Short mmCIF file of C-alpha atoms in Angstrom, two decimals:
data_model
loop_
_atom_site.label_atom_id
_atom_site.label_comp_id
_atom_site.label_asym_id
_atom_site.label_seq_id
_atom_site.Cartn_x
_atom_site.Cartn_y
_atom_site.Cartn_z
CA UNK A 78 143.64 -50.63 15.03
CA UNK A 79 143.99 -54.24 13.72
CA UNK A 80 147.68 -55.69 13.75
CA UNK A 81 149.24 -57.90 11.98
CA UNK A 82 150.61 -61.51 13.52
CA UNK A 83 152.69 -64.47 12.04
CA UNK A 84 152.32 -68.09 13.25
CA UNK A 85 154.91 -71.25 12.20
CA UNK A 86 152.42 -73.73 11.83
CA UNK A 87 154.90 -77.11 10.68
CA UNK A 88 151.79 -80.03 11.26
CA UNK A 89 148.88 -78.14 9.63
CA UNK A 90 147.38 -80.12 6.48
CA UNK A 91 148.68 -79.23 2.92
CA UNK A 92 144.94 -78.24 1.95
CA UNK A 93 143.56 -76.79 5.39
CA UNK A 94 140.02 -75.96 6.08
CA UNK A 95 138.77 -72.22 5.77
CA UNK A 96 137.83 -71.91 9.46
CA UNK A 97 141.79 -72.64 11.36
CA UNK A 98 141.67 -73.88 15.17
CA UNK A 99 145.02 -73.68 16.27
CA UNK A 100 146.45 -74.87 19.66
CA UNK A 101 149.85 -75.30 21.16
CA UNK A 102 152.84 -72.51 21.66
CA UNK A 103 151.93 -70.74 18.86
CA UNK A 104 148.61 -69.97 19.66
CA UNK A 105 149.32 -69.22 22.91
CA UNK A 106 151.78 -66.69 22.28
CA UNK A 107 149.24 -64.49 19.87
CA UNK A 108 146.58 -65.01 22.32
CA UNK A 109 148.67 -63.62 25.30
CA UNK A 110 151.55 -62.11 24.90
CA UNK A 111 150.72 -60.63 21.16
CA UNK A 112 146.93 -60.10 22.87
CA UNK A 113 145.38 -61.04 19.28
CA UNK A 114 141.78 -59.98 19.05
CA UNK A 115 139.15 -60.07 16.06
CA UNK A 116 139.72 -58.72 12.89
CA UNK A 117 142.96 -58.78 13.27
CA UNK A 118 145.39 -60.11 10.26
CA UNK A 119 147.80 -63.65 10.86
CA UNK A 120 149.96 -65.01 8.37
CA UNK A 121 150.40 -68.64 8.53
CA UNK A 122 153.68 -70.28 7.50
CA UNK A 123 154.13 -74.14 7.33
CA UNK A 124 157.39 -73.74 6.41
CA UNK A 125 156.28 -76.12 2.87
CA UNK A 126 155.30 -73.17 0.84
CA UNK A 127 152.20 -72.89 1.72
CA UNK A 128 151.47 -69.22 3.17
CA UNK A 129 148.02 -68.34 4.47
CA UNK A 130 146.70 -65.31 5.22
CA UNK A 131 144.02 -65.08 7.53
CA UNK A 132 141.58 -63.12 9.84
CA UNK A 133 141.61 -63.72 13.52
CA UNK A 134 138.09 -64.56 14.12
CA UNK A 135 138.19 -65.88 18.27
CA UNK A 136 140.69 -66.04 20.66
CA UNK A 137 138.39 -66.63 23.86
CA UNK A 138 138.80 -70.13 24.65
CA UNK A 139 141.35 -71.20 21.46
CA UNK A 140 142.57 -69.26 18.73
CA UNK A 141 140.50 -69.51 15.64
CA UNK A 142 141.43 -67.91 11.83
CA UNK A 143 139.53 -67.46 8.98
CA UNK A 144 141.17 -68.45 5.59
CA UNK A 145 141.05 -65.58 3.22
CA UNK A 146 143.99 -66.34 0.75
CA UNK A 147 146.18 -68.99 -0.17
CA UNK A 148 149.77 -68.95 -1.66
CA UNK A 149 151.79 -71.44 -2.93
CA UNK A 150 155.51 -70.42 -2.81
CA UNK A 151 158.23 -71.96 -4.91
CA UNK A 152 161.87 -72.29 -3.58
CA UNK A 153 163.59 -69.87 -4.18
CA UNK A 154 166.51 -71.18 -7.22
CA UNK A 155 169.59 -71.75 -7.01
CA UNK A 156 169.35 -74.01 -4.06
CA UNK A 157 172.36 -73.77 -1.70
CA UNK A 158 173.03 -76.31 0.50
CA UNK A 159 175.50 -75.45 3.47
CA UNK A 160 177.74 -78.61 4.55
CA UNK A 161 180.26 -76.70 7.28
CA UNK A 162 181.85 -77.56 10.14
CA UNK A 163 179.69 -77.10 13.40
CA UNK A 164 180.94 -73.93 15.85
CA UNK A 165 181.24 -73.86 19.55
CA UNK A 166 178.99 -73.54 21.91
CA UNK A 167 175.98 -71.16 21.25
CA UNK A 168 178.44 -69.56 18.06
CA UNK A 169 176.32 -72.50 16.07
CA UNK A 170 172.56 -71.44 17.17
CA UNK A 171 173.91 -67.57 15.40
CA UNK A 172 174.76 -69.39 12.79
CA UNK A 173 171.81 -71.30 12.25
CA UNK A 174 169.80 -68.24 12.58
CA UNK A 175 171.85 -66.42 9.75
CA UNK A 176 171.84 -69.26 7.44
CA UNK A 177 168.44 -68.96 7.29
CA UNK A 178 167.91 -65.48 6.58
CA UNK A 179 170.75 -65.44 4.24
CA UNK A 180 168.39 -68.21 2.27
CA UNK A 181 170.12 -71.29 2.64
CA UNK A 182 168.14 -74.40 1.70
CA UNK A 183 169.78 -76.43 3.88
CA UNK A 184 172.62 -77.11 6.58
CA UNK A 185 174.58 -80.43 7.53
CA UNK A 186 177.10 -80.31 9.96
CA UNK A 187 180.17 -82.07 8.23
CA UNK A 188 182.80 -83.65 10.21
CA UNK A 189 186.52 -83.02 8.67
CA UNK A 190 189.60 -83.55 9.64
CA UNK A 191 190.28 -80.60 12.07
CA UNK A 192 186.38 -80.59 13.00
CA UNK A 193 186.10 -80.26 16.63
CA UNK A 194 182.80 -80.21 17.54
CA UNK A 195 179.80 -82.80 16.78
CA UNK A 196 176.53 -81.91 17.39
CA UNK A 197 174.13 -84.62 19.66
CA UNK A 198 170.45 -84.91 18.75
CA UNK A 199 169.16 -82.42 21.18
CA UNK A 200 171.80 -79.56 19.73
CA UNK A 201 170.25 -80.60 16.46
CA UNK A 202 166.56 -80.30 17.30
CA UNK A 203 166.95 -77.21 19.22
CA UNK A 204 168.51 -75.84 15.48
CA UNK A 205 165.39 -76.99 13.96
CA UNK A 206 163.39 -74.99 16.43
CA UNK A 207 165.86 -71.70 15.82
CA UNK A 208 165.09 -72.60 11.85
CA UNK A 209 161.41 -72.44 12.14
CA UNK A 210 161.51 -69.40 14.47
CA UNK A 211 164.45 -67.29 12.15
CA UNK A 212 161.89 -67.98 8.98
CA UNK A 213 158.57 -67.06 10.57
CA UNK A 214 160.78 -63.82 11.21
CA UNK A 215 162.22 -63.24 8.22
CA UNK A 216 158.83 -64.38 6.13
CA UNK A 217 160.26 -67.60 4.43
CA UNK A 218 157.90 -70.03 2.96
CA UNK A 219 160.11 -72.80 3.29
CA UNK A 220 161.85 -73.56 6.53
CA UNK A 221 165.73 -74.29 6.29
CA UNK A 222 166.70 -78.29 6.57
CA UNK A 223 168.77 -79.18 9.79
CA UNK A 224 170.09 -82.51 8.90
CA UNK A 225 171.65 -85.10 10.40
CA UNK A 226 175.85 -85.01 10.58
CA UNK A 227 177.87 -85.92 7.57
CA UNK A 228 181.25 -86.89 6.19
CA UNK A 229 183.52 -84.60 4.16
CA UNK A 230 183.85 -87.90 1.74
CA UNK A 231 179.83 -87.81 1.77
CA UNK A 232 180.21 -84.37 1.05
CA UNK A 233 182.00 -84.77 -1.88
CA UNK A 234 179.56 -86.66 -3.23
CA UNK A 235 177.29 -83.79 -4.16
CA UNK A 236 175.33 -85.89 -7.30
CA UNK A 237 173.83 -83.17 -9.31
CA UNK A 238 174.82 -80.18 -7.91
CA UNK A 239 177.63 -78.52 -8.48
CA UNK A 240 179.91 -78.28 -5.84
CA UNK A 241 182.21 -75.26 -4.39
CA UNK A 242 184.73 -75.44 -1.37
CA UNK A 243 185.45 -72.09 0.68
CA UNK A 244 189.15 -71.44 1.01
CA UNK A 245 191.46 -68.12 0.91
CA UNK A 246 193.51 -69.63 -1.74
CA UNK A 247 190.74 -69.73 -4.64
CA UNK A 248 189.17 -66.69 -6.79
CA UNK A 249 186.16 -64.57 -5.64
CA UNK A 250 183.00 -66.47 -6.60
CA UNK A 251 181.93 -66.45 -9.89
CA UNK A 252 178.13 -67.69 -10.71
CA UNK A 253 178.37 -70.67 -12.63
CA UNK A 254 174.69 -70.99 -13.40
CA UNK A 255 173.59 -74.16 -11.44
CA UNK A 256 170.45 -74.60 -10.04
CA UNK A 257 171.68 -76.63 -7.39
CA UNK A 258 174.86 -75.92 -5.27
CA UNK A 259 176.76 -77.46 -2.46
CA UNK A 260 178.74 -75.13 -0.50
CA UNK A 261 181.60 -76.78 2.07
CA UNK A 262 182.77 -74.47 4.36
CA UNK A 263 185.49 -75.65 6.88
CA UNK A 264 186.26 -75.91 10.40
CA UNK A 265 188.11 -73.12 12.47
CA UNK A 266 191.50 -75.35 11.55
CA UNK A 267 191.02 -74.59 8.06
CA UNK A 268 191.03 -77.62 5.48
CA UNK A 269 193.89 -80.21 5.11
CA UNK A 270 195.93 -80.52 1.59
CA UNK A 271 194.07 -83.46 1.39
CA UNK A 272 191.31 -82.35 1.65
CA UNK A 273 191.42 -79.63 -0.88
CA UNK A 274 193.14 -81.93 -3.18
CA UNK A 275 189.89 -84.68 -2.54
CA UNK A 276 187.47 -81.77 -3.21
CA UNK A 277 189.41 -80.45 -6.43
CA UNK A 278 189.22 -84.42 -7.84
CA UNK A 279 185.57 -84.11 -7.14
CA UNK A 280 185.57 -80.91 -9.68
CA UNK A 281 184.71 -78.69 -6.62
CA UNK A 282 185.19 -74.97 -7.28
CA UNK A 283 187.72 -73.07 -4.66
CA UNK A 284 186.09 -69.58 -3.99
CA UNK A 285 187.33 -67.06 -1.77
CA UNK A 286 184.59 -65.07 -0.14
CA UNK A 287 186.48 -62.01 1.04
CA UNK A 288 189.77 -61.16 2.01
CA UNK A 289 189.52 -61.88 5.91
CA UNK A 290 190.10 -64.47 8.15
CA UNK A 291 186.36 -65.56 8.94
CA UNK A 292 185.03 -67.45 12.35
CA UNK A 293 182.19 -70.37 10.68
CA UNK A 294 179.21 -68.98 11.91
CA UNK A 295 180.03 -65.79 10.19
CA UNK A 296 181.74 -67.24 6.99
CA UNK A 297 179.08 -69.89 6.90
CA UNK A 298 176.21 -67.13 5.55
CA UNK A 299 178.65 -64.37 4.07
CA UNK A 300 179.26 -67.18 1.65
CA UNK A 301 175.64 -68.04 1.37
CA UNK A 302 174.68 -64.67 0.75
CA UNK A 303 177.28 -64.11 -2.09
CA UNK A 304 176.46 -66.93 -3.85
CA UNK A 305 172.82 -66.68 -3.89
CA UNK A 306 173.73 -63.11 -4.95
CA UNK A 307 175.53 -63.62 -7.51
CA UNK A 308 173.55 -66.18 -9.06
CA UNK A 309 170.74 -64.18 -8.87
CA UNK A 310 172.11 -61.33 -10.34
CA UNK A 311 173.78 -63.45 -13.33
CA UNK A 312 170.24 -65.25 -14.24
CA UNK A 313 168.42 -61.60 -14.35
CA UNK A 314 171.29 -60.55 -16.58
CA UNK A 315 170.79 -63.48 -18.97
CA UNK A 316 166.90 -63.16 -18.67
CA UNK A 317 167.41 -59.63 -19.87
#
């Protein structure tokens, strides 16, 4: 019976041949520990939108796939991008992993006032790795963005998108029909008064996202989740 495999394939072209050779980890992994074999199916992810799905045509020497369809993906709207504080020790891999099954478009680790953890470049690339692996497993077309650490100031500065701060003392969310949010969660310390004051001068939004006391790596995608959620659910209501 012919199975089903799915490779994270980041470096392959934007318009790739019909005949795939593919080396490295990935292939490795479907040629011996998945044991791929002709005819099976492989859906290819570049994590760009582009979704392949193939035939497994040879896996003697390399791993070869033949191109049967091609699928571009748009990203999924609103955008949510997740500034928070970084958790301890493996705490911020779980989170990683969440984020990106809870949808998130993107997550910057934002240093605060009571922030007490800042990630080097090798805790950074090995997120980037748990990114890639959490959407080949939960089928996204696009990959969630590990960047590089930022400010709360530079958070504040959110351009277009419209900006919301997680904090007990605000209302449960409320879509507001952006296309593009910012979402600042904060460190186990909690935010300073300046801090929320800074954010509310920047027209943030204060949202409460349950009534519990929340560790980051679990309030970091509850938060996601609702929002996406509830925007979701408001722009299917209005479409209706």
């Amino acid at each position: 019976m012919a199975r089903r495999h799915r490779l994270f394939l980041a470096d392959l072209p934007d318009d790739p041949d019909d005949l795939l050779v593919v080396e490295g980890d990935e292939a490795e992994h479907a040629r011996r520990v998945r044991r791929a074999a002709p005819g099976d199916a492989a859906t290819v992810f570049t994590g760009r939108g582009l979704v392949l799905e193939c035939e497994v045509a040879d896996t003697r020497r390399v791993l070869t796939l033949r191109v049967l369809e091609r699928h571009e993906v748009e990203r999924d709207r609103p955008i949510v991008d997740v500034w928070a504080a970084t958790p301890k020790g493996s705490r911020a891999d779980d989170m990683i992993d969440s984020l990106s099954q809870a949808g998130a478009a993107s997550w910057v680790p934002m240093e605060t006032a009571l922030s007490v953890v800042e990630p080097r470049k090798n805790k950074l690339d090995r997120m980037t790795r748990i990114a890639a692996e959490s959407a080949k497993q939960s089928l996204r077309a696009w990959t969630m963005r590990v960047d590089d650490q930022g400010s709360f100031k530079e958070a504040l500065n959110a351009g277009r998108a419209s900006l919301v701060i997680a904090d007990q003392s605000g209302e449960p969310y409320q879509p507001g029909g952006s296309d593009h949010i910012r979402l600042l969660i904060g460190p186990e310390g909690g935010w300073t008064d300046a801090e929320l004051d800074a954010a509310k001068g920047a027209g943030a939004r204060v949202a409460c996202f349950g009534p519990h006391v929340m560790r980051i790596e679990v309030a970091a995608p509850v938060a996601c989740a609702i929002v996406l959620d509830q925007e979701r659910r408001a722009r299917a209501t209005r479409q209706d």
